[in-house]
Amino acid sequence: MARPSYSRRRLIAVLSLLLALVAMALAPAPRASAESGWWIPSARPAPDSGINVTGEPFKGTDAQGHVRGFVDAHDHLMANEGFGGRLICGKPFSGLGVADALKDCPEHYPDGTLAVFDFITKGGDGKHDPVGWPTFQDWPAHDSLTHQQNYYAWVERAWRGGERVLVNDLVTNGVICSVYFFKDRGCDEMTAIRLEAQKTYDMQAYIDKMYGGPGKGWFRIVTDSAQAREVIQQGKLAVVLGVETSEPFGCKQILDVAQCSKADIDRGLDELYGLGVRSMFLCHKFDNALCGVRFDEGALGTAINVGQFLSTGTFWQTEACAGPQHDNPIGLAAAPAAEQQLPQGVAVPSYAGGAQCNTRGLTDLGEYAVRGMMQRKMMLEVDHMSVKAAGRAFDILESASYPGVLSSHSWMDSAWTERLYKLGGFAAQYMSGAEAFSAEARRTDALRDKYQVGYGYGTDMNGVGGWPGPRGAGTPNPVKYPFRSTDGGSLIDRQTAGQRTWDLNTDGAAHYGLVPDWIEDVRLVGGQDVVDDLFRGAESYLRTWGASENHRAGVNLAAGSSASASSAEWWNPFVSFAPGRAVDGDPGTRWASEWSDDQWLRIDLGSAQLVRRVTLDWERAYGKAYRVEISADGVTWTTAWSTDTGDGGLDTARFAGAPARYVRVHGLQRGTQWGYSLHEVGVYST
């Protein structure tokens, strides 16, 4: 064949160039991996999951100087390291790459026949395709509770979509670990917590390496609110460490006998604080030496009640609730797989329908732990506490005006939401379907407006809870891809990993990367106002945290003061119930009056002091109707505060500050057949 002429070759070259330019013009927009900028790593592993978000993450603050962004107040990045290491299959990251991170537990191969926990939590026969990367045929999924949902790239997608605070709750359960068939490590809870904390720091280093070295990645573990605020202003994700475990510090109870001491609690709190933990639950699922739990319902509740017996030697015990708040109903649904673990002749008891509250509240050791957390400026999670325990915890926090209280995933009795906000706490709702989430958000919207706070969500991913299912491709208002992030600066498309692409409309919230898609679904269903409240979540969370750090315990003006009373009970020559016992600083002593209604306790502060707050720690003999009175001379009295609905426990009377030398607690009506009895009375100027 003759060679083409130079002119012809030049023409072909020009045409080829033109065709290439046309092809480039008509090609779809490049994916996030083609972007450049500070938010794009210089050395992402290959192959790896897609992020499928384009646009620079927002930085800085709004016009009022407030940080912006969503808060996930309850997630479990490292749950795969708890429960013996084989309950949650897959890892959030691996130095060997995505194929090693996103693979099933070995016993799930070849078809899931031995996926016992999958069978227990999901039903059916537990069978599934165990292959993860790159096909992902059966997992992750919104109803697959035993497979990794927190792969680092999926968390990255949530950050790119607007999340700015993530609370990583270090989690495990020794009993579940001990009875589960498959494990590759021991079941000590604190050992697992230490490992999960270390793995979180390892994940930070793993991400940093992609961006050029320590401190350069978007995943930043923070240990104080100022550091968190700086991280968010930089446009990065502030990661807070929390703890959710059943026997913190080894504080289990066996046959109602505590297996830990105050020294154990102090050592445990100090260790956790040193690891970077700043929030925690004191009890979870099982009653322990610190507090009673809020029950689980149905078959799951029965299974956990079995675990309670195996752990403590006792089943849950119920009583009629003292107030409008109540624990979850236990339910009587059978859980055969769990009940087979019980000793022969032992069965789960039945429960009276009218007795829905746990008899176990906050123990003396639990109160010591709460006060220890306050001293260390840590935040207390009240979800999972029985109402009896949570009520006492609120009493303690209110008596000190301590704002560090969290409800992170809808397990607190909803009637206490205003009590939480009034203290300065932060609330988040469990990541339910868009309809249910929006309806609950609207129910509490007026309270958020009243206290000018934002809102959060608790994904509880890897927490064996179940997540929003698909609303269906035929829904009249589906999520339309691509869509804009709430701040408007990023474009979010369907998320792809390997050969699988997820669509919230048809797949539901299958893994953490679909959090932005779910937020868009909430916007479509619940309206922009709900999402706006969520977008204010980061600022509200940091305000709660910062106020906890800045809290200063008030000086008790009554401590060691002179005290007198209308009467003092006498029935034992070896025990004194004298008035001074109520101001001696010893919660084990008390003042007790004679058994009649009109009684009083008077405290002489020694000189005129500004008085704004009085705390009263009642013994069982409490005042139903009483007044807090103040006086400059001990003769003329002014009522500063009063109630006729007292119910005992720890009361806090707050009123407009006034100078007074004398403070009097004047009982008008007893709450019991006995007199009035106070362990301690506190008087404060703040």
mmCIF file of C-alpha atoms in Angstrom, residues 163 181 208 334 377 391 400 465:
data_model
loop_
_atom_site.group_PDB
_atom_site.id
_atom_site.type_symbol
_atom_site.label_atom_id
_atom_site.label_comp_id
_atom_site.label_asym_id
_atom_site.label_seq_id
_atom_site.Cartn_x
_atom_site.Cartn_y
_atom_site.Cartn_z
ATOM 1 C CA GLU A 163 -21.078 16.401 58.858
ATOM 2 C CA PHE A 181 -19.750 -19.021 69.304
ATOM 3 C CA ASP A 208 -3.225 11.572 57.612
ATOM 4 C CA ALA A 334 -39.949 -15.666 73.091
ATOM 5 C CA LYS A 377 -15.671 17.981 82.927
ATOM 6 C CA GLY A 391 -34.133 11.095 87.255
ATOM 7 C CA ALA A 400 -24.769 21.836 90.512
ATOM 8 C CA GLY A 465 -30.039 -1.293 65.597
#
